PDB file of C-alpha atoms and ligand atoms in Angstrom:
ATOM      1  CA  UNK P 142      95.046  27.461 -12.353  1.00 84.00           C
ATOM      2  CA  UNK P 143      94.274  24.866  -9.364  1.00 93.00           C
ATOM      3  CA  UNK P 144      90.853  24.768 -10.181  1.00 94.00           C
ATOM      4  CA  UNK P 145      91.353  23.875 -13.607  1.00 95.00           C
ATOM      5  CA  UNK P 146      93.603  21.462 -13.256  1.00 94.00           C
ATOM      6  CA  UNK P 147      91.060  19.933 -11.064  1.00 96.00           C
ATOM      7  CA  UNK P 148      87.571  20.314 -13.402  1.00 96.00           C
ATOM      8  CA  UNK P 149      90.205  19.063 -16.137  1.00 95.00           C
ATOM      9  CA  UNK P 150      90.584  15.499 -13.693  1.00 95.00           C
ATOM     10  CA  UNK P 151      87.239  15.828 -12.429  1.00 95.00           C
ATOM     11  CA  UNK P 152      88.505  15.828  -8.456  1.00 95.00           C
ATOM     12  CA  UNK P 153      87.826  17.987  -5.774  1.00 94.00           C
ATOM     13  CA  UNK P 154      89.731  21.466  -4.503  1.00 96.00           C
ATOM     14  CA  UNK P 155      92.189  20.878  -2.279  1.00 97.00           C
ATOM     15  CA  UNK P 156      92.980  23.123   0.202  1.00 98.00           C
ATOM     16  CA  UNK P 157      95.236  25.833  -0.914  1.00 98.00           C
ATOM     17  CA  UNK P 158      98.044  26.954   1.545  1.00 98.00           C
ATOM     18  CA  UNK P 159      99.581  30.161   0.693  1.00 98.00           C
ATOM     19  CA  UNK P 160     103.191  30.075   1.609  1.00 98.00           C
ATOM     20  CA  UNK P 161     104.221  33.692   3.200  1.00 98.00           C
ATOM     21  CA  UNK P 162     107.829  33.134   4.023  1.00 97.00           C
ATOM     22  CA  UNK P 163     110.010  35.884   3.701  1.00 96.00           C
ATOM     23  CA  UNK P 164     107.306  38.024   2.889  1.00 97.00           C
ATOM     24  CA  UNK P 165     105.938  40.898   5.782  1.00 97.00           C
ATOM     25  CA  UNK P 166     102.832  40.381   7.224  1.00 98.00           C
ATOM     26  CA  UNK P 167     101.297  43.027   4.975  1.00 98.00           C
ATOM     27  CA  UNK P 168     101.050  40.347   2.224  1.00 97.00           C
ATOM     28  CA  UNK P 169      99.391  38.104   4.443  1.00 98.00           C
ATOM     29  CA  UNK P 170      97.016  40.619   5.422  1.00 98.00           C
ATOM     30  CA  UNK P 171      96.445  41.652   1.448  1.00 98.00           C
ATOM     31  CA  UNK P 172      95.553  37.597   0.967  1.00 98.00           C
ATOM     32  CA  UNK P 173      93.379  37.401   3.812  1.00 98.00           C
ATOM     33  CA  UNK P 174      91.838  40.548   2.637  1.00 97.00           C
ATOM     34  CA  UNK P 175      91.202  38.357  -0.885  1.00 96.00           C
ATOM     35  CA  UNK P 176      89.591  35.417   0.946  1.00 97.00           C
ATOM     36  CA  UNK P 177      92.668  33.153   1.824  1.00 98.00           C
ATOM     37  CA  UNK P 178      92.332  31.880   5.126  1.00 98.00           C
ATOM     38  CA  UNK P 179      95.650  28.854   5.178  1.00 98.00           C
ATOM     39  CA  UNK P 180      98.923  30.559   5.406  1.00 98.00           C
ATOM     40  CA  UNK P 181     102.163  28.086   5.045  1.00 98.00           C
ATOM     41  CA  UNK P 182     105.688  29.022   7.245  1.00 98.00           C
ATOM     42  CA  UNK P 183     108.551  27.228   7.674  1.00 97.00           C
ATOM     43  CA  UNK P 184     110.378  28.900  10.350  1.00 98.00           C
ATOM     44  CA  UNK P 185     109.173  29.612  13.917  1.00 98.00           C
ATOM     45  CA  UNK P 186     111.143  32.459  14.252  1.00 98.00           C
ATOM     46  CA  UNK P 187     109.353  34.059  11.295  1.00 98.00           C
ATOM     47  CA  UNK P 188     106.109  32.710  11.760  1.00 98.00           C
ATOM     48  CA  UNK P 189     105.292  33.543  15.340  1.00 98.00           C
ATOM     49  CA  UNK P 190     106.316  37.229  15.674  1.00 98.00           C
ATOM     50  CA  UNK P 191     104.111  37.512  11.756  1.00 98.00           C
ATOM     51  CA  UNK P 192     100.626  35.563  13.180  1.00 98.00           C
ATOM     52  CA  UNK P 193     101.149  37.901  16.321  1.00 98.00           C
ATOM     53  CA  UNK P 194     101.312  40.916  14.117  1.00 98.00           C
ATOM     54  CA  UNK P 195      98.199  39.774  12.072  1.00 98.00           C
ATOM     55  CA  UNK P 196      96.645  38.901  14.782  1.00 98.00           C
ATOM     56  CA  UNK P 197      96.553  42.558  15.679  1.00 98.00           C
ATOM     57  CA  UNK P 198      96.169  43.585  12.050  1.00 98.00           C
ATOM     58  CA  UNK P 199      92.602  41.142  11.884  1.00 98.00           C
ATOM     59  CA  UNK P 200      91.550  40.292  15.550  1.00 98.00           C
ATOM     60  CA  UNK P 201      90.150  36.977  15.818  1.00 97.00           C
ATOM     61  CA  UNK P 202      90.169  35.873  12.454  1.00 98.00           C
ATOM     62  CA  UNK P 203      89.417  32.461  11.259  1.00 97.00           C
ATOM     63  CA  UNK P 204      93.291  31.884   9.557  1.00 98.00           C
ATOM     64  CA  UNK P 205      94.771  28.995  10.381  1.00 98.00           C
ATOM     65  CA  UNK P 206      99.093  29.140   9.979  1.00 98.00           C
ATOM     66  CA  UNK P 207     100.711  25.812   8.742  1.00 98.00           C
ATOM     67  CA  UNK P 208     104.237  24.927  10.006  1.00 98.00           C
ATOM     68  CA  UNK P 209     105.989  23.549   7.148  1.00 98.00           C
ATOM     69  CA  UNK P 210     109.822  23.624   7.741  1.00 97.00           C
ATOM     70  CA  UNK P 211     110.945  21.085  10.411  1.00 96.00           C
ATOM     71  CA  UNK P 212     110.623  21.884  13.145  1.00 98.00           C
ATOM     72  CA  UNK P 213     113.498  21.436  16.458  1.00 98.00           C
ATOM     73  CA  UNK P 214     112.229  20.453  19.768  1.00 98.00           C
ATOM     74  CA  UNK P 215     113.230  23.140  21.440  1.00 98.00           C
ATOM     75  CA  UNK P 216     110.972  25.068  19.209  1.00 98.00           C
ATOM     76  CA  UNK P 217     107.690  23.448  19.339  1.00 98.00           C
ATOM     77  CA  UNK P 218     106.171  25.395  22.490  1.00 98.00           C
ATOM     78  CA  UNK P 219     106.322  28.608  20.563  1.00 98.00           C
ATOM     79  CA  UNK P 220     105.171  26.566  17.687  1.00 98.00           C
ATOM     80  CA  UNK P 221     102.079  26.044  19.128  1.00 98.00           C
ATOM     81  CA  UNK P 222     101.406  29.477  20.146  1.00 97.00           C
ATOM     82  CA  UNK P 223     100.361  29.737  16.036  1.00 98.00           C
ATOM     83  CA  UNK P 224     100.312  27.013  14.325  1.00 98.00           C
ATOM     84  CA  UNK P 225      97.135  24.775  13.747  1.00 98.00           C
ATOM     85  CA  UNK P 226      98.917  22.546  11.726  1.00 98.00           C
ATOM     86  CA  UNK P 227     102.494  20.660  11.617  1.00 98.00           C
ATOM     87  CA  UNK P 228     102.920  19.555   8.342  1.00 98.00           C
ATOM     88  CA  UNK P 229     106.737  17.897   9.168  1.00 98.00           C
ATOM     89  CA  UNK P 230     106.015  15.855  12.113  1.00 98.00           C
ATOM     90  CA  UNK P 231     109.413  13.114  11.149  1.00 98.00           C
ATOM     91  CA  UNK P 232     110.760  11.652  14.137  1.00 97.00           C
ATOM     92  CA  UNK P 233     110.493  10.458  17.194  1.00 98.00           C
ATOM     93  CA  UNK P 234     111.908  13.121  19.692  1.00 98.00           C
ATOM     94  CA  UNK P 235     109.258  15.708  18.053  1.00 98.00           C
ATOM     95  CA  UNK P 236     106.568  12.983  18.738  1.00 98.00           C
ATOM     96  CA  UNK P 237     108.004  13.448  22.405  1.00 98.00           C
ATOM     97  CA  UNK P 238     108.026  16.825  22.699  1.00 98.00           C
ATOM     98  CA  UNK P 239     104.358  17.556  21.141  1.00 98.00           C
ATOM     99  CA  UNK P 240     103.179  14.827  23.290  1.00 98.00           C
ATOM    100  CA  UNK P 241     104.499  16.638  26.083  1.00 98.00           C
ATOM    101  CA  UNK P 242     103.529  20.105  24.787  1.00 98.00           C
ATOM    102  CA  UNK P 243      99.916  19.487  23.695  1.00 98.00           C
ATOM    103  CA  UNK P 244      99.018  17.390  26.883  1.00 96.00           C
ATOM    104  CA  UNK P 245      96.462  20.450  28.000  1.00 94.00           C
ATOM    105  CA  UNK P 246      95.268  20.522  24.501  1.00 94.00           C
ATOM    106  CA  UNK P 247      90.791  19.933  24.353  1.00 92.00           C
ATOM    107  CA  UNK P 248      91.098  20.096  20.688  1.00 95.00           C
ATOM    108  CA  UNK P 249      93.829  17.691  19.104  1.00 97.00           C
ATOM    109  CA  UNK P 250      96.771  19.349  17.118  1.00 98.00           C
ATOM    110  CA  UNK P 251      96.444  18.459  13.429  1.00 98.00           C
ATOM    111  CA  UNK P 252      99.715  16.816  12.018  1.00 98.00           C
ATOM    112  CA  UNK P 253     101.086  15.221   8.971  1.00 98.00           C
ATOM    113  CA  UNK P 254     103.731  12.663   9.017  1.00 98.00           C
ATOM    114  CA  UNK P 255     106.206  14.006   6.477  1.00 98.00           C
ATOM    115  CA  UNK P 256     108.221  10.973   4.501  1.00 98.00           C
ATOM    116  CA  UNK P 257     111.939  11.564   2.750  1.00 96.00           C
ATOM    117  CA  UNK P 258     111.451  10.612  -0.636  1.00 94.00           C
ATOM    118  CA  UNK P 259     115.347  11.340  -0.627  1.00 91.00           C
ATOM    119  CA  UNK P 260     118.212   9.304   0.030  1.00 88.00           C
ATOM    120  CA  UNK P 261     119.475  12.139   2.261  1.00 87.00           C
ATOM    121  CA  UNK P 262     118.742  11.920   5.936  1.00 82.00           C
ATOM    122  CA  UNK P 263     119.442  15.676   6.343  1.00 84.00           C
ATOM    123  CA  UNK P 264     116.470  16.688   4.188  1.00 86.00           C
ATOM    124  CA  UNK P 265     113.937  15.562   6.890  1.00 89.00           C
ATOM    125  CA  UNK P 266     111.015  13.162   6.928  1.00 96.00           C
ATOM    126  CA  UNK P 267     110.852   9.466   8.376  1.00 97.00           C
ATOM    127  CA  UNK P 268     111.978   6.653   5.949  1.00 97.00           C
ATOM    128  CA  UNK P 269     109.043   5.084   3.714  1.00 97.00           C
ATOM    129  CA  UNK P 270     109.960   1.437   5.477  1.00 97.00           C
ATOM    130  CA  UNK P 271     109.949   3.534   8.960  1.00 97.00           C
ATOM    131  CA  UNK P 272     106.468   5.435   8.098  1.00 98.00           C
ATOM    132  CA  UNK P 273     103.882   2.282   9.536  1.00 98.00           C
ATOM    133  CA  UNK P 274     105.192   1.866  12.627  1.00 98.00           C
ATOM    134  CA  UNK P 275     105.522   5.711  13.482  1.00 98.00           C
ATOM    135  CA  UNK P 276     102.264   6.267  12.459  1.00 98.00           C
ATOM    136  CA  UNK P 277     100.927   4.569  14.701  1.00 98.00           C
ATOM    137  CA  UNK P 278     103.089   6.182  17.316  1.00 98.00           C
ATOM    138  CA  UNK P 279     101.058   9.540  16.468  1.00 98.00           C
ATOM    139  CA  UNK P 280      97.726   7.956  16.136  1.00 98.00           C
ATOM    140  CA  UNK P 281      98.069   6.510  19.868  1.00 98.00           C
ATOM    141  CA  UNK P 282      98.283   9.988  20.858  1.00 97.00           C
ATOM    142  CA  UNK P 283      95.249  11.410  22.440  1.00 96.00           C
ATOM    143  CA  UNK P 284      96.213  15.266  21.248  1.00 98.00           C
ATOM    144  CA  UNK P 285      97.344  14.514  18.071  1.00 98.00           C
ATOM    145  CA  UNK P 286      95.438  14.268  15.130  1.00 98.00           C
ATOM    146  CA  UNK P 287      96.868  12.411  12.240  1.00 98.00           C
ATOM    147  CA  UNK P 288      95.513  13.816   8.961  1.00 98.00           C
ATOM    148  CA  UNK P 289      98.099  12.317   6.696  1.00 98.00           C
ATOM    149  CA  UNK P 290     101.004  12.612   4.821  1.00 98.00           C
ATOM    150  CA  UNK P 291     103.813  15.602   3.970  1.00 98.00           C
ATOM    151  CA  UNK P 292     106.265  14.815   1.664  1.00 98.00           C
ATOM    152  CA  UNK P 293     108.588  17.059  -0.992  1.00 96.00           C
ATOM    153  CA  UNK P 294     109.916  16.328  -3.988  1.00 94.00           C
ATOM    154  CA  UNK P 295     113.351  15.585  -4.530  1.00 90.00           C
ATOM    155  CA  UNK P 296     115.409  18.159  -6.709  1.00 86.00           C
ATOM    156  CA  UNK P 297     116.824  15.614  -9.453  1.00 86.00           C
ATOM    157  CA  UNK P 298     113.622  13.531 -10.177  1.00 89.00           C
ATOM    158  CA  UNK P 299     110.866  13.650 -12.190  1.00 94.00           C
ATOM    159  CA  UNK P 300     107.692  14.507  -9.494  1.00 96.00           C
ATOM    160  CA  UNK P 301     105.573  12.299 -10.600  1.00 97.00           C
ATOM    161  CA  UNK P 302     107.733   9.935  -9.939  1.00 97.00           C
ATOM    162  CA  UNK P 303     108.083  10.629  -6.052  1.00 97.00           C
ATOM    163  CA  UNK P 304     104.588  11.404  -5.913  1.00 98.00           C
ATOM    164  CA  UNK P 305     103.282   8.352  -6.664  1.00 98.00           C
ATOM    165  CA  UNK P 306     105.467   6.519  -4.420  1.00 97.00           C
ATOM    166  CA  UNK P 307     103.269   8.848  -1.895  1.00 98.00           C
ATOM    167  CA  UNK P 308     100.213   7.882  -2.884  1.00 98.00           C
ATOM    168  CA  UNK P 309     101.454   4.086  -2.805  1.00 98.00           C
ATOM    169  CA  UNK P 310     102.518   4.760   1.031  1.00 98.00           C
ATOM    170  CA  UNK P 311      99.128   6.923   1.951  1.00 98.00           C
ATOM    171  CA  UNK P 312      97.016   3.948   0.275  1.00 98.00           C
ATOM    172  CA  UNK P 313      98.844   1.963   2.896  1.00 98.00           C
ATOM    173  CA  UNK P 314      98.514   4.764   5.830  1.00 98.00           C
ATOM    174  CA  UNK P 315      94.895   4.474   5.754  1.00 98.00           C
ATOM    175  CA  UNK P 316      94.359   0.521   5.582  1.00 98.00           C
ATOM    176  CA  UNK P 317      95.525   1.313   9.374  1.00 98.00           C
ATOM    177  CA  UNK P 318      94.423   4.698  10.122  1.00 98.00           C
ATOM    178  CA  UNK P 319      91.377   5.468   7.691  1.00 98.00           C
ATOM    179  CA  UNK P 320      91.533   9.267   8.605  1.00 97.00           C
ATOM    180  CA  UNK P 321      95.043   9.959   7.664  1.00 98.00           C
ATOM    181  CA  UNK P 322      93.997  10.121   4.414  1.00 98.00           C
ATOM    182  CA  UNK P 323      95.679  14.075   3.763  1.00 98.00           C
ATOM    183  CA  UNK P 324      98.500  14.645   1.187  1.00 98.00           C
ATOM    184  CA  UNK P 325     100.461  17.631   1.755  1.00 98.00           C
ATOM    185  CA  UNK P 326     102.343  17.561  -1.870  1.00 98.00           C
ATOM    186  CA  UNK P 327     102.690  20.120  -4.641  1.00 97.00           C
ATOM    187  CA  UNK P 328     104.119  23.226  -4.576  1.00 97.00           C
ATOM    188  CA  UNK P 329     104.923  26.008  -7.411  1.00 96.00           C
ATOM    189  CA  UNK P 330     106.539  23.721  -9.623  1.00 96.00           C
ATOM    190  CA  UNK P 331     104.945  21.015  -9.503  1.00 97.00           C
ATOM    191  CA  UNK P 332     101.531  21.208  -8.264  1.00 97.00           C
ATOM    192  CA  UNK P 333     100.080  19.970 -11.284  1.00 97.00           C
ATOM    193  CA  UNK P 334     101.933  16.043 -10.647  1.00 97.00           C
ATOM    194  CA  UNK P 335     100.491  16.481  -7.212  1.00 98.00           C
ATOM    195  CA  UNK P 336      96.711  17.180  -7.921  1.00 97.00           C
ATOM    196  CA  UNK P 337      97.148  13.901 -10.595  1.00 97.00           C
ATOM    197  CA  UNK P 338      98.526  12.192  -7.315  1.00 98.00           C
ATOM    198  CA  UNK P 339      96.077  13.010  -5.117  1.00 98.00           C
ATOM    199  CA  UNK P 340      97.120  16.133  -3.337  1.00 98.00           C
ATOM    200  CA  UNK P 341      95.000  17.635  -0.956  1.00 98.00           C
ATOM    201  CA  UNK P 342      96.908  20.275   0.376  1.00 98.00           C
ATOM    202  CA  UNK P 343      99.131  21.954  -2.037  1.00 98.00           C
ATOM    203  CA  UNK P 344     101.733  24.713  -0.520  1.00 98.00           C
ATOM    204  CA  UNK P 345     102.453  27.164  -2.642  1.00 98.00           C
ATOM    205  CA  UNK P 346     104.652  30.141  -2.002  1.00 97.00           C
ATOM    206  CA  UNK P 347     106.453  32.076  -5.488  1.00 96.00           C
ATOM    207  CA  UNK P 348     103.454  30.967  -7.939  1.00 94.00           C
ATOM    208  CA  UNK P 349     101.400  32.958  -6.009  1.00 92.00           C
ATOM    209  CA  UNK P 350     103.538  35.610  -4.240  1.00 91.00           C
ATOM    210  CA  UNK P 351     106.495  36.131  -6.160  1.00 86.00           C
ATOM    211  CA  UNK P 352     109.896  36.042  -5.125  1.00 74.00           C
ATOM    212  CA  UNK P 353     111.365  37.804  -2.217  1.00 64.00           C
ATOM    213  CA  UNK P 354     114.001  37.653   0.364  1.00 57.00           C
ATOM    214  CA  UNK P 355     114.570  39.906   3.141  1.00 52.00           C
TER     215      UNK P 355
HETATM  216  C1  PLP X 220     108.827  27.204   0.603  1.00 95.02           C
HETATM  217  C2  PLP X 220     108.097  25.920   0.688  1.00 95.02           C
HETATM  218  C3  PLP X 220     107.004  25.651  -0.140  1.00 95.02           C
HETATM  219  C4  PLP X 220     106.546  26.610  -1.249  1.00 95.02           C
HETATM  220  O1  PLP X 220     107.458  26.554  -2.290  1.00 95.02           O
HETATM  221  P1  PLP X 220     107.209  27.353  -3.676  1.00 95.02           P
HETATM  222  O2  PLP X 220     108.111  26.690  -4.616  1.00 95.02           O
HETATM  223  O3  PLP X 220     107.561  28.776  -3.394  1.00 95.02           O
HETATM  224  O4  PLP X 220     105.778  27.186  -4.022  1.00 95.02           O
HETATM  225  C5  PLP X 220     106.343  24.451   0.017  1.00 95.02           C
HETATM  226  N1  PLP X 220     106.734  23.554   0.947  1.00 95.02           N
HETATM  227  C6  PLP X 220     107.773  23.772   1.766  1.00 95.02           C
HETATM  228  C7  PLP X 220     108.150  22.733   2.756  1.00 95.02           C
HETATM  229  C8  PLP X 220     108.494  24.964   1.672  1.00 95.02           C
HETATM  230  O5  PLP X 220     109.528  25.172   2.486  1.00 95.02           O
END
């Protein structure tokens, strides 16, 4: 499906996380077992007892678990006992803490600012007019590496819509910090908007693994 969507606007792949919330870790070992290698979780409580048990299941394997969900403070050292990647870095006393956290760190901790497209504060994500300046917060950080963008869209708009107010701040996000150039949109229903909008990192959970909750 992904791929052609993507032949069909002549882009490349992104990188396809597999969202395994709620599901044991036997479906995460099936995937990896069919060549998927990004796993998506939003909950450190979840997430860190599962990679331990996969761990187990597939010693040293080359899997890399994304934190997806935000993500409390007094969370983030067990956070970084798994995850190589925190998709819903939004605010300043998280900056803190995985400054503090990740100051033994040789190889920086990917991260992706994630923006509320939302007029609710409580759904997480810095404000668009905030976004600048707290980049560069995260880019001034030695273990930190700032890969781009994380943003979801809202329930009562079109996607497109929000999605290309992303790509209108990420065009903006790399005038200053020409790495950052990741989008982490698109997920079941609307990955299609995404990969017109950009996406390089789509998170996708129920297209792919049904529905379950446990
Ligand atoms: C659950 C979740 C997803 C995957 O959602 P689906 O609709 O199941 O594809 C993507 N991003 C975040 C932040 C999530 O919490």
């Amino acid at each position: 499906m992904v791929s052609d969507e993507c032949r069909r606007l002549n882009r490349e792949e992104p990188t396809l996380i597999v969202v395994t919330k709620n599901h044991p870790v036997d479906l995460a070992s099936q995937l990896y077992e069919l060549g998927v290698r990004e796993f998506g979780e939003n909950r450190v409580q979840e997430a860190l007892p599962k990679s331990e048990s996969f761990e187990a299941l597939h010693p040293g394997s080359d899997v890399r678990w994304n934190l997806i969900g935000q993500l409390q403070t007094n969370k983030v050292k067990q956070a970084l006992q798994f995850a190589s990647s925190i998709h819903s870095l939004d605010r300043d006393s998280l900056l803190s803490e995985l400054i503090k956290r990740t100051a033994d760190l040789e190889v920086p901790l990917e991260v992706f600012i994630q923006v509320n497209l939302t007029e609710d504060p409580e759904r997480g994500g810095v404000e668009p007019d905030q976004l600048l300046a707290f980049a560069d917060k995260v880019a001034a950080c030695r273990t930190l590496n700032l890969a781009g963008l994380m943003a979801v869209a809202g329930l009562d708009v079109e996607p497109a819509k929000d999605f290309e107010r992303v790509a209108a701040l990420s065009e903006k996000l790399v005038l200053q910090h020409p790495l950052a150039s990741g989008r982490s949109i698109g997920m079941s229903g609307d990955y299609v908007e995404a990969l017109s909008f950009g996406a390089t990192h789509l998170r996708i959970g129920t297209a792919i693994t049904g529905n379950r909750t446990n």
